[in-house]
CSV table of C-alpha atoms in Angstrom, one decimal:
chain,number,residue,atom,x,y,z
A,1,MET,CA,21.0,-18.0,-5.5
A,2,MET,CA,19.5,-16.6,-2.3
A,3,ARG,CA,19.5,-13.0,-3.6
A,4,HIS,CA,16.7,-14.1,-6.0
A,5,PHE,CA,14.4,-15.1,-3.1
A,6,GLY,CA,12.1,-12.7,-1.3
A,7,ILE,CA,11.8,-12.2,2.4
A,8,TYR,CA,9.0,-14.8,2.8
A,9,PRO,CA,11.0,-17.7,1.2
A,10,ARG,CA,14.1,-16.7,3.1
A,11,LEU,CA,12.2,-16.8,6.4
A,12,ILE,CA,10.8,-20.3,5.5
A,13,ILE,CA,14.2,-21.6,4.6
A,14,ALA,CA,15.6,-20.2,7.8
A,15,ALA,CA,12.8,-21.9,9.8
A,16,LEU,CA,13.5,-25.2,8.1
A,17,ILE,CA,17.3,-24.9,8.8
A,18,LEU,CA,16.6,-24.0,12.4
A,19,ILE,CA,14.1,-26.9,12.9
A,20,SER,CA,16.6,-29.3,11.2
A,21,SER,CA,19.5,-28.1,13.3
A,22,SER,CA,17.5,-28.5,16.5
A,23,ALA,CA,16.4,-32.0,15.4
A,24,LEU,CA,20.1,-33.0,14.8
A,25,ALA,CA,20.9,-31.7,18.2
A,26,PHE,CA,18.1,-33.7,19.8
A,27,PHE,CA,19.1,-36.8,17.9
A,28,ALA,CA,22.7,-36.4,19.1
A,29,GLY,CA,21.4,-35.9,22.7
A,30,MET,CA,19.3,-39.1,22.3
A,31,ASN,CA,22.4,-41.1,21.3
A,32,MET,CA,24.3,-39.7,24.3
A,33,ILE,CA,21.4,-40.7,26.5
A,34,SER,CA,21.4,-44.2,25.0
A,35,ARG,CA,25.1,-44.7,25.5
A,36,PHE,CA,24.9,-43.4,29.1
A,37,THR,CA,21.9,-45.7,29.8
A,38,LYS,CA,23.7,-48.8,28.4
A,39,ALA,CA,26.8,-47.9,30.4
A,40,ARG,CA,24.8,-47.6,33.6
A,41,TYR,CA,23.1,-50.9,32.8
A,42,GLU,CA,26.5,-52.7,32.4
A,43,GLU,CA,27.7,-51.2,35.7
A,44,ARG,CA,24.6,-52.6,37.3
A,45,ILE,CA,25.3,-56.1,36.0
A,46,GLU,CA,28.9,-55.8,37.2
A,47,PHE,CA,27.7,-54.7,40.6
A,48,MET,CA,25.4,-57.7,40.8
A,49,ALA,CA,28.4,-60.0,39.8
A,50,GLN,CA,30.5,-58.5,42.6
A,51,TYR,CA,27.6,-58.8,45.0
A,52,LEU,CA,27.1,-62.5,44.1
A,53,SER,CA,30.8,-63.2,44.5
A,54,LEU,CA,30.7,-61.9,48.0
A,55,ASN,CA,27.7,-64.0,49.0
A,56,SER,CA,29.1,-67.1,47.3
A,57,GLU,CA,32.3,-67.3,49.4
A,58,LEU,CA,30.9,-69.4,52.2
A,59,GLY,CA,29.0,-71.7,49.8
A,60,ILE,CA,32.2,-72.4,47.8
A,61,LEU,CA,34.2,-73.0,51.0
A,62,ILE,CA,31.8,-75.6,52.4
A,63,GLY,CA,30.8,-76.9,49.0
A,64,ASP,CA,27.1,-76.2,49.6
A,65,GLN,CA,25.7,-76.4,46.0
A,66,ALA,CA,22.1,-76.0,47.1
A,67,MET,CA,23.0,-72.7,48.7
A,68,LEU,CA,24.8,-71.5,45.6
A,69,ALA,CA,22.0,-72.7,43.4
A,70,GLY,CA,19.6,-70.6,45.5
A,71,LEU,CA,21.8,-67.5,45.1
A,72,ALA,CA,22.0,-68.1,41.4
A,73,GLY,CA,18.2,-68.7,41.1
A,74,ASN,CA,17.5,-65.5,43.0
A,75,LEU,CA,19.6,-63.6,40.5
A,76,LEU,CA,17.7,-65.1,37.6
A,77,THR,CA,14.6,-63.2,38.7
A,78,GLN,CA,16.2,-60.0,37.5
A,79,GLN,CA,15.2,-58.9,33.9
A,80,ASP,CA,17.6,-59.8,31.0
A,81,ILE,CA,19.7,-62.3,33.2
A,82,ILE,CA,19.5,-65.6,31.4
A,83,ARG,CA,22.2,-67.7,33.1
A,84,VAL,CA,24.3,-67.7,36.3
A,85,VAL,CA,27.3,-69.9,36.8
A,86,ILE,CA,29.3,-70.4,40.1
A,87,SER,CA,32.6,-72.3,39.9
A,88,ASP,CA,35.3,-73.2,42.3
A,89,SER,CA,39.0,-72.6,41.9
A,90,HIS,CA,39.3,-75.7,39.7
A,91,GLN,CA,36.6,-74.3,37.4
A,92,GLU,CA,34.2,-77.0,38.5
A,93,LYS,CA,30.7,-75.7,38.2
A,94,LEU,CA,29.0,-75.8,41.6
A,95,ALA,CA,25.8,-74.0,40.3
A,96,ASP,CA,24.5,-73.5,36.8
A,97,GLU,CA,21.1,-71.9,36.7
A,98,ARG,CA,19.5,-71.0,33.4
A,99,ALA,CA,16.4,-69.1,32.2
A,100,ASP,CA,14.0,-70.7,29.8
A,101,SER,CA,15.1,-68.4,27.0
A,102,TYR,CA,18.7,-69.2,27.4
A,103,SER,CA,18.8,-72.0,24.7
A,104,ARG,CA,17.2,-69.8,22.1
A,105,LEU,CA,19.4,-66.8,22.8
A,106,ALA,CA,22.5,-68.9,23.1
A,107,SER,CA,21.9,-70.3,19.6
A,108,GLN,CA,21.6,-66.7,18.3
A,109,GLN,CA,24.6,-65.6,20.4
A,110,ASN,CA,22.5,-62.7,21.5
A,111,PHE,CA,23.8,-62.2,25.0
A,112,PHE,CA,26.6,-60.6,27.0
A,113,HIS,CA,28.8,-61.9,29.7
A,114,ALA,CA,30.1,-60.5,33.0
A,115,SER,CA,32.2,-62.2,35.7
A,116,ALA,CA,33.8,-61.6,39.1
A,117,PRO,CA,36.3,-63.7,41.1
A,118,VAL,CA,35.4,-65.1,44.5
A,119,LYS,CA,38.2,-64.3,47.0
A,120,ILE,CA,38.6,-65.5,50.6
A,121,LYS,CA,38.8,-63.1,53.4
A,122,THR,CA,41.8,-63.0,55.8
A,123,THR,CA,39.6,-62.8,58.9
A,124,ARG,CA,36.7,-65.2,59.1
A,125,GLY,CA,34.8,-62.9,61.3
A,126,GLU,CA,34.9,-59.9,59.0
A,127,SER,CA,31.7,-58.5,57.7
A,128,ASN,CA,31.0,-58.9,54.0
A,129,THR,CA,30.8,-55.2,53.8
A,130,PHE,CA,34.6,-54.9,53.9
A,131,SER,CA,35.4,-58.1,52.0
A,132,TRP,CA,36.0,-56.5,48.5
A,133,GLU,CA,39.0,-54.5,49.7
A,134,ASN,CA,40.5,-57.3,51.7
A,135,ALA,CA,40.0,-59.8,48.9
A,136,ALA,CA,41.8,-57.5,46.5
A,137,LYS,CA,44.7,-57.2,48.9
A,138,GLN,CA,45.1,-60.9,49.6
A,139,ASN,CA,44.2,-62.0,46.0
A,140,ASN,CA,43.1,-65.4,47.4
A,141,THR,CA,40.8,-66.6,44.7
A,142,ILE,CA,38.6,-69.6,45.6
A,143,GLY,CA,36.2,-69.4,42.7
A,144,GLN,CA,34.3,-67.4,40.1
A,145,VAL,CA,30.8,-66.2,39.3
A,146,GLU,CA,29.6,-65.6,35.7
A,147,ILE,CA,26.5,-63.8,34.7
A,148,TYR,CA,25.1,-64.1,31.2
A,149,TYR,CA,22.5,-61.4,30.2
A,150,THR,CA,20.9,-59.7,27.3
A,151,ALA,CA,20.1,-56.0,26.5
A,152,ASN,CA,16.6,-56.7,25.1
A,153,GLU,CA,14.7,-54.9,27.8
A,154,ILE,CA,17.0,-51.8,27.8
A,155,ASN,CA,17.0,-51.8,24.0
A,156,SER,CA,13.2,-52.0,23.9
A,157,LEU,CA,13.0,-49.2,26.4
A,158,LEU,CA,15.4,-47.0,24.4
A,159,LYS,CA,13.6,-47.9,21.2
A,160,GLU,CA,10.3,-46.9,22.7
A,161,ILE,CA,11.8,-43.6,23.9
A,162,ARG,CA,13.2,-42.9,20.5
A,163,HIS,CA,9.8,-43.7,18.9
A,164,ARG,CA,7.9,-41.5,21.2
A,165,PHE,CA,10.5,-38.8,20.8
A,166,PHE,CA,10.3,-38.9,17.0
A,167,LEU,CA,6.5,-38.7,17.2
A,168,LEU,CA,6.6,-35.8,19.7
A,169,TYR,CA,9.3,-33.9,17.8
A,170,GLY,CA,7.6,-34.5,14.5
A,171,ALA,CA,4.3,-33.1,15.9
A,172,LEU,CA,6.1,-30.3,17.6
A,173,GLY,CA,8.2,-29.5,14.5
A,174,SER,CA,5.1,-29.5,12.3
A,175,VAL,CA,3.3,-27.1,14.7
A,176,LEU,CA,6.3,-24.9,14.9
A,177,LEU,CA,6.7,-24.9,11.1
A,178,VAL,CA,3.0,-23.9,10.7
A,179,MET,CA,3.3,-21.3,13.3
A,180,PHE,CA,6.4,-19.9,11.7
A,181,ILE,CA,4.8,-19.8,8.3
A,182,LEU,CA,1.7,-18.0,9.7
A,183,LEU,CA,4.0,-15.6,11.7
A,184,SER,CA,6.2,-15.0,8.6
A,185,HIS,CA,3.1,-14.3,6.5
A,186,TYR,CA,1.9,-11.9,9.3
A,187,LEU,CA,5.3,-10.1,9.3
A,188,VAL,CA,5.8,-10.0,5.5
A,189,LYS,CA,2.2,-8.9,4.7
A,190,PRO,CA,2.7,-5.2,5.6
A,191,ILE,CA,5.9,-5.1,3.6
A,192,ARG,CA,4.2,-6.6,0.6
A,193,GLN,CA,1.5,-3.9,1.0
A,194,LEU,CA,4.1,-1.2,1.1
A,195,VAL,CA,5.7,-2.7,-2.1
A,196,SER,CA,2.3,-2.7,-3.8
A,197,ALA,CA,1.6,0.8,-2.6
A,198,ALA,CA,5.0,2.0,-3.9
A,199,ARG,CA,4.2,0.6,-7.3
A,200,GLN,CA,0.8,2.3,-7.4
A,201,VAL,CA,2.4,5.6,-6.3
A,202,ALA,CA,5.0,5.1,-9.1
A,203,GLY,CA,2.0,4.8,-11.4
A,204,GLY,CA,0.7,8.2,-10.3
A,205,ASP,CA,-1.7,7.4,-7.5
A,206,LEU,CA,-0.6,10.0,-5.0
A,207,ALA,CA,-3.9,9.7,-3.0
A,208,LEU,CA,-3.1,6.2,-1.9
A,209,ARG,CA,-2.3,5.7,1.8
A,210,VAL,CA,-1.1,2.5,3.6
A,211,ALA,CA,-3.0,1.1,6.6
A,212,PRO,CA,-0.7,1.0,9.7
A,213,GLY,CA,0.4,-2.5,10.8
A,214,SER,CA,-0.3,-4.0,14.2
A,215,LEU,CA,3.5,-4.2,15.0
A,216,PRO,CA,5.3,-1.1,16.2
A,217,GLU,CA,7.9,-1.5,13.4
A,218,THR,CA,5.5,-1.9,10.6
A,219,ARG,CA,3.3,0.8,12.0
A,220,GLU,CA,6.2,3.2,12.1
A,221,LEU,CA,7.2,2.2,8.6
A,222,ALA,CA,3.7,2.7,7.3
A,223,GLU,CA,3.4,6.1,9.0
A,224,ALA,CA,6.8,7.2,7.5
A,225,PHE,CA,5.6,6.0,4.1
A,226,ASN,CA,2.3,7.9,4.4
A,227,ALA,CA,4.2,11.0,5.6
A,228,MET,CA,6.4,10.8,2.5
A,229,LEU,CA,3.3,10.6,0.3
A,230,ASP,CA,1.7,13.6,2.1
A,231,SER,CA,4.9,15.6,1.5
A,232,LEU,CA,5.0,14.4,-2.1
A,233,SER,CA,1.4,15.4,-2.6
A,234,LYS,CA,2.0,18.8,-1.1
A,235,THR,CA,5.1,19.3,-3.2
A,236,ASN,CA,3.2,18.1,-6.3
A,237,SER,CA,0.3,20.5,-5.5
A,238,ALA,CA,2.7,23.3,-5.0
A,239,LEU,CA,4.4,22.6,-8.3
A,240,GLU,CA,1.0,22.4,-10.0
A,241,LYS,CA,0.0,25.7,-8.4
A,242,ALA,CA,3.3,27.3,-9.4
A,243,GLY,CA,2.8,26.0,-12.9
A,244,ARG,CA,-0.7,27.4,-13.2
A,245,GLU,CA,0.5,30.7,-11.8
A,246,MET,CA,3.3,30.8,-14.4
A,247,ILE,CA,0.9,30.0,-17.1
A,248,ARG,CA,-1.4,32.7,-15.8
A,249,GLN,CA,1.3,35.3,-15.6
A,250,LYS,CA,2.4,34.4,-19.1
A,251,THR,CA,-1.2,34.7,-20.3
A,252,LEU,CA,-1.5,38.1,-18.7
A,253,ALA,CA,1.7,39.2,-20.3
A,254,GLU,CA,0.5,38.1,-23.7
A,255,LEU,CA,-2.8,39.7,-23.0
A,256,GLY,CA,-1.1,43.0,-22.2
A,257,LYS,CA,0.7,42.9,-25.6
A,258,PHE,CA,-2.6,42.0,-27.2
A,259,SER,CA,-4.4,44.9,-25.5
A,260,LEU,CA,-1.9,47.4,-26.7
A,261,MET,CA,-2.4,46.1,-30.2
A,262,ILE,CA,-6.2,46.4,-29.8
A,263,ALA,CA,-5.8,50.0,-28.5
A,264,HIS,CA,-3.8,51.0,-31.5
A,265,GLU,CA,-5.2,48.9,-34.3
A,266,ILE,CA,-8.9,48.5,-33.4
A,267,LYS,CA,-10.0,51.3,-31.0
A,268,ASN,CA,-8.9,54.2,-33.2
A,269,PRO,CA,-10.5,52.8,-36.3
A,270,LEU,CA,-13.6,52.1,-34.3
A,271,GLY,CA,-13.6,55.8,-33.2
A,272,ILE,CA,-13.4,56.8,-36.8
A,273,ILE,CA,-16.3,54.6,-37.7
A,274,LYS,CA,-18.4,56.1,-34.9
A,275,SER,CA,-17.6,59.6,-36.0
A,276,SER,CA,-18.4,58.7,-39.6
A,277,LEU,CA,-21.7,57.3,-38.6
A,278,ASP,CA,-22.6,60.5,-36.7
A,279,ILE,CA,-21.8,62.6,-39.8
A,280,LEU,CA,-23.9,60.3,-42.0
A,281,LYS,CA,-26.8,60.6,-39.5
A,282,GLN,CA,-26.6,64.4,-39.8
A,283,ASP,CA,-26.2,64.5,-43.6
A,284,PHE,CA,-29.0,62.1,-44.3
A,285,SER,CA,-31.2,63.0,-41.4
A,286,LEU,CA,-31.0,59.5,-39.9
A,287,SER,CA,-32.0,58.8,-36.3
A,288,SER,CA,-31.0,56.0,-34.0
A,289,GLU,CA,-34.5,54.5,-34.5
A,290,ASN,CA,-33.5,53.5,-38.0
A,291,THR,CA,-33.0,49.7,-38.0
A,292,MET,CA,-29.6,49.8,-39.8
A,293,VAL,CA,-28.3,52.7,-37.7
A,294,SER,CA,-29.4,50.9,-34.5
A,295,PHE,CA,-27.6,47.7,-35.5
A,296,ILE,CA,-24.4,49.7,-36.3
A,297,GLU,CA,-24.5,51.6,-33.0
A,298,ASP,CA,-25.2,48.5,-31.0
A,299,GLU,CA,-22.2,46.7,-32.6
A,300,ILE,CA,-20.0,49.7,-32.1
A,301,ARG,CA,-20.9,49.8,-28.4
A,302,ARG,CA,-20.4,46.1,-28.0
A,303,MET,CA,-17.0,46.2,-29.6
A,304,ASN,CA,-16.0,49.2,-27.6
A,305,LYS,CA,-17.1,47.4,-24.3
A,306,MET,CA,-15.1,44.4,-25.3
A,307,ILE,CA,-12.0,46.5,-25.9
A,308,GLU,CA,-12.5,48.2,-22.6
A,309,ASP,CA,-12.8,44.8,-20.8
A,310,PHE,CA,-9.5,43.7,-22.4
A,311,LEU,CA,-7.7,46.9,-21.4
A,312,GLU,CA,-9.1,46.9,-17.9
A,313,PHE,CA,-8.1,43.3,-17.3
A,314,ALA,CA,-4.6,43.8,-18.8
A,315,ARG,CA,-3.9,46.9,-16.8
A,316,PRO,CA,-1.9,46.0,-13.7
A,317,THR,CA,-4.1,45.9,-10.6
A,318,SER,CA,-2.7,48.4,-8.0
A,319,PRO,CA,-5.3,48.8,-5.2
A,320,ASN,CA,-5.6,52.1,-3.6
A,321,PHE,CA,-6.3,50.8,0.0
A,322,ARG,CA,-8.4,52.9,2.4
A,323,GLU,CA,-10.8,52.1,5.2
A,324,THR,CA,-14.2,51.3,3.7
A,325,ASP,CA,-17.6,50.2,5.0
A,326,ILE,CA,-17.9,47.1,2.8
A,327,ILE,CA,-21.6,46.6,3.9
A,328,MET,CA,-22.6,50.0,2.6
A,329,LEU,CA,-20.6,49.2,-0.6
A,330,ILE,CA,-22.6,46.0,-1.2
A,331,ARG,CA,-25.9,47.8,-0.6
A,332,ASP,CA,-25.0,50.5,-3.1
A,333,CYS,CA,-24.1,47.9,-5.8
A,334,VAL,CA,-27.4,46.0,-5.2
A,335,LEU,CA,-29.4,49.3,-5.3
A,336,ARG,CA,-27.9,50.1,-8.8
A,337,PHE,CA,-28.9,46.7,-10.1
A,338,GLU,CA,-32.4,47.0,-8.6
A,339,LEU,CA,-32.9,50.2,-10.5
A,340,GLN,CA,-31.6,48.6,-13.7
A,341,THR,CA,-33.8,45.5,-13.4
A,342,ARG,CA,-37.1,47.2,-12.8
A,343,GLY,CA,-39.8,45.2,-14.5
A,344,LEU,CA,-37.9,41.9,-14.1
A,345,THR,CA,-38.7,39.3,-11.4
A,346,ALA,CA,-35.2,39.3,-9.9
A,347,ASP,CA,-35.4,39.3,-6.1
A,348,PHE,CA,-32.4,40.4,-4.0
A,349,GLN,CA,-32.4,38.9,-0.5
A,350,LEU,CA,-29.8,40.6,1.7
A,351,ASP,CA,-28.6,39.1,5.0
A,352,LEU,CA,-26.3,41.9,6.1
A,353,PRO,CA,-25.4,43.3,9.5
A,354,ASP,CA,-26.9,46.7,10.5
A,355,LYS,CA,-23.6,48.0,11.8
A,356,PRO,CA,-20.7,48.9,9.5
A,357,VAL,CA,-17.9,46.5,8.7
A,358,ILE,CA,-14.7,48.5,8.0
A,359,LEU,CA,-12.1,46.8,5.8
A,360,ASN,CA,-8.9,48.1,4.3
A,361,ILE,CA,-9.8,47.8,0.6
A,362,ASP,CA,-10.0,49.7,-2.7
A,363,PRO,CA,-13.7,50.6,-2.9
A,364,ASP,CA,-13.6,51.2,-6.7
A,365,LEU,CA,-12.1,47.8,-7.5
A,366,PHE,CA,-14.5,46.0,-5.2
A,367,THR,CA,-17.4,47.8,-6.7
A,368,ARG,CA,-16.5,46.2,-10.0
A,369,VAL,CA,-16.0,42.8,-8.2
A,370,PHE,CA,-19.5,42.8,-6.7
A,371,SER,CA,-20.9,44.2,-9.9
A,372,ASN,CA,-19.4,41.5,-12.1
A,373,ILE,CA,-20.6,38.6,-9.8
A,374,ILE,CA,-24.1,40.0,-9.5
A,375,LYS,CA,-24.3,40.7,-13.2
A,376,ASN,CA,-23.3,37.1,-14.0
A,377,ALA,CA,-26.0,35.9,-11.6
A,378,LEU,CA,-28.6,38.0,-13.4
A,379,GLN,CA,-27.5,36.9,-16.8
A,380,ILE,CA,-27.4,33.2,-15.8
A,381,THR,CA,-30.9,33.4,-14.3
A,382,ARG,CA,-32.2,35.8,-17.1
A,383,GLY,CA,-33.3,38.3,-14.5
A,384,THR,CA,-35.5,35.9,-12.5
A,385,GLY,CA,-35.3,34.1,-9.3
A,386,LYS,CA,-33.7,35.0,-6.0
A,387,ILE,CA,-30.2,36.3,-5.5
A,388,LYS,CA,-29.1,35.9,-1.9
A,389,ILE,CA,-26.2,37.9,-0.4
A,390,ARG,CA,-25.0,37.3,3.1
A,391,THR,CA,-21.8,38.0,5.1
A,392,GLU,CA,-19.9,36.4,8.0
A,393,ASN,CA,-17.5,38.4,10.1
A,394,ASN,CA,-15.2,36.1,12.1
A,395,ALA,CA,-12.2,37.0,14.3
A,396,ASP,CA,-9.7,37.1,11.4
A,397,THR,CA,-11.7,36.6,8.3
A,398,TRP,CA,-14.6,38.4,6.6
A,399,LYS,CA,-16.7,36.4,4.1
A,400,CYS,CA,-19.4,37.2,1.6
A,401,PHE,CA,-21.7,34.7,-0.1
A,402,ILE,CA,-23.5,35.5,-3.3
A,403,CYS,CA,-25.8,32.7,-4.4
A,404,ASP,CA,-28.2,32.4,-7.3
A,405,GLN,CA,-30.9,30.0,-8.5
A,406,GLY,CA,-29.4,29.2,-11.9
A,407,PRO,CA,-28.4,25.8,-13.3
A,408,GLY,CA,-25.1,25.8,-11.4
A,409,ILE,CA,-21.6,25.2,-12.5
A,410,SER,CA,-20.6,22.1,-14.5
A,411,PRO,CA,-18.2,19.9,-12.6
A,412,ASP,CA,-15.8,20.0,-15.5
A,413,ASP,CA,-15.8,23.9,-15.4
A,414,THR,CA,-15.4,24.4,-11.6
A,415,GLY,CA,-11.6,24.7,-11.8
A,416,LYS,CA,-11.7,26.9,-15.0
A,417,ILE,CA,-14.2,29.7,-14.3
A,418,PHE,CA,-11.6,32.1,-13.0
A,419,GLU,CA,-9.2,31.6,-15.9
A,420,PRO,CA,-8.9,34.3,-18.5
A,421,PHE,CA,-11.1,33.9,-21.6
A,422,PHE,CA,-13.1,31.0,-20.2
A,423,THR,CA,-16.8,31.5,-20.7
A,424,THR,CA,-19.9,29.4,-21.3
A,425,ARG,CA,-21.8,32.2,-23.1
A,426,THR,CA,-21.4,33.0,-26.8
A,427,THR,CA,-21.4,36.8,-26.1
A,428,GLY,CA,-19.0,36.9,-23.2
A,429,THR,CA,-15.2,37.6,-23.2
A,430,GLY,CA,-14.4,35.4,-20.3
A,431,LEU,CA,-12.7,38.2,-18.4
A,432,GLY,CA,-15.2,39.2,-15.8
A,433,LEU,CA,-14.5,36.5,-13.2
A,434,ALA,CA,-10.8,36.5,-14.1
A,435,TYR,CA,-10.8,40.2,-13.2
A,436,VAL,CA,-12.6,39.4,-10.0
A,437,PHE,CA,-10.0,36.8,-9.1
A,438,GLN,CA,-7.2,39.2,-9.9
A,439,VAL,CA,-8.6,42.0,-7.7
A,440,ILE,CA,-9.3,39.7,-4.7
A,441,LYS,CA,-5.8,38.2,-4.9
A,442,ALA,CA,-4.3,41.7,-4.9
A,443,HIS,CA,-6.2,42.2,-1.6
A,444,ASN,CA,-4.7,38.9,-0.1
A,445,GLY,CA,-8.1,37.3,-0.3
A,446,GLU,CA,-9.6,34.1,-1.7
A,447,ILE,CA,-12.6,33.4,-3.9
A,448,SER,CA,-14.3,30.0,-4.6
A,449,ALA,CA,-17.4,28.8,-6.2
A,450,GLU,CA,-19.5,25.7,-5.7
A,451,ASN,CA,-23.0,24.3,-6.5
A,452,MET,CA,-25.7,24.3,-3.8
A,453,GLU,CA,-27.8,21.2,-2.9
A,454,ASN,CA,-31.0,22.9,-3.9
A,455,GLY,CA,-29.6,24.1,-7.2
A,456,GLY,CA,-27.7,27.2,-8.3
A,457,ALA,CA,-24.2,28.4,-7.7
A,458,CYS,CA,-22.7,30.2,-4.7
A,459,PHE,CA,-19.6,32.4,-4.8
A,460,CYS,CA,-17.6,32.9,-1.6
A,461,ILE,CA,-15.3,35.9,-1.1
A,462,SER,CA,-12.8,35.7,1.8
A,463,LEU,CA,-10.8,38.8,3.0
A,464,PRO,CA,-8.6,39.4,6.0
A,465,GLY,CA,-10.6,40.7,8.9
A,466,GLU,CA,-10.5,44.0,10.6
């Protein structure tokens, strides 16, 4: 049955059992105190009877009833004593003093009785202090004293003690129970949060983290749980990255096969078409200014460029590393595009250092890298606006930023722009940035793209430093 209860109900049940057990223990203690108190009260009455018997010896011997009545009357002043009787050896009552409540209590038989013999001493001059032992030795009984008493006062006192104890323990038990409930809730709350977080993580929310508790144990548990989620997220990211890399490698392999097919099945017939067109131009005296001839030549060039892009991307990238001034390389690439874009409003703004920056790269491959990125920037801005290029040279990393003033990158496309065949233009092959990514990876570098606050996209190339 208990195994179906959670931690919180179990703690509450344990608290109730603990409080109930302590209450039973206190009740048992109260009963012991009550019995002890009553026993001491009875001993007190017996002591008073013994004391009265010692003081009554002389009065019995001389038959002084007034003296005995005075002794009995004095004893009636004590609480709960309702009658005192002093008799001689012939059981003749020499004194019989009664309290006002005796008749009522006697009719209810609600009283107790204690008696003590009155014994004569062997030596008349002995002090009463030693008379109990001597009287016991001689056993010379000359009379008897009897004390009738009730336990009303002691019972009322014990009842009042029990009542106050019940009130006190009830209030204390309620406070303890409330405190225990609050404490249990305080202790169980972090565990419930962990359970809820575990369910959310099981649902796929790996970004969730648990707030550390205020207790060292719950804080340590939350930190261990968060560390597990961090490790799980890293593992999941590594698996996703490995999966993407496997897909990429498979795509490249398929692209290689496809490129060979293009080389054999398309490029050769395209060459024949180009040769045939040249012959027709000679036979019919046609020039490139002819509209139909111009269309055919443009389409042949476009198809040939597309085939070359496929073959270039599919060809394994094997950099020929050598020390190169990459700043000079960037300036040369920009100069070529400035010559090509004369008459357009494109404005190249360079923020490059004056001194050379020597890196161990393949200059031919990186010429194509910068050319592809700058070409994309010109195409996306239609040859207008500013294209800013700046570099940063840190202790272990060299970075280059190429930023344009185009419409930027769609958030849905940010993670796809470096994938093969992904393009947002109708005339593109989607292999330019994929080739850039491949070359930079072959140089142990990184490339990323993001949108700028003022509009436009910015590509960042990172390479190992000098």
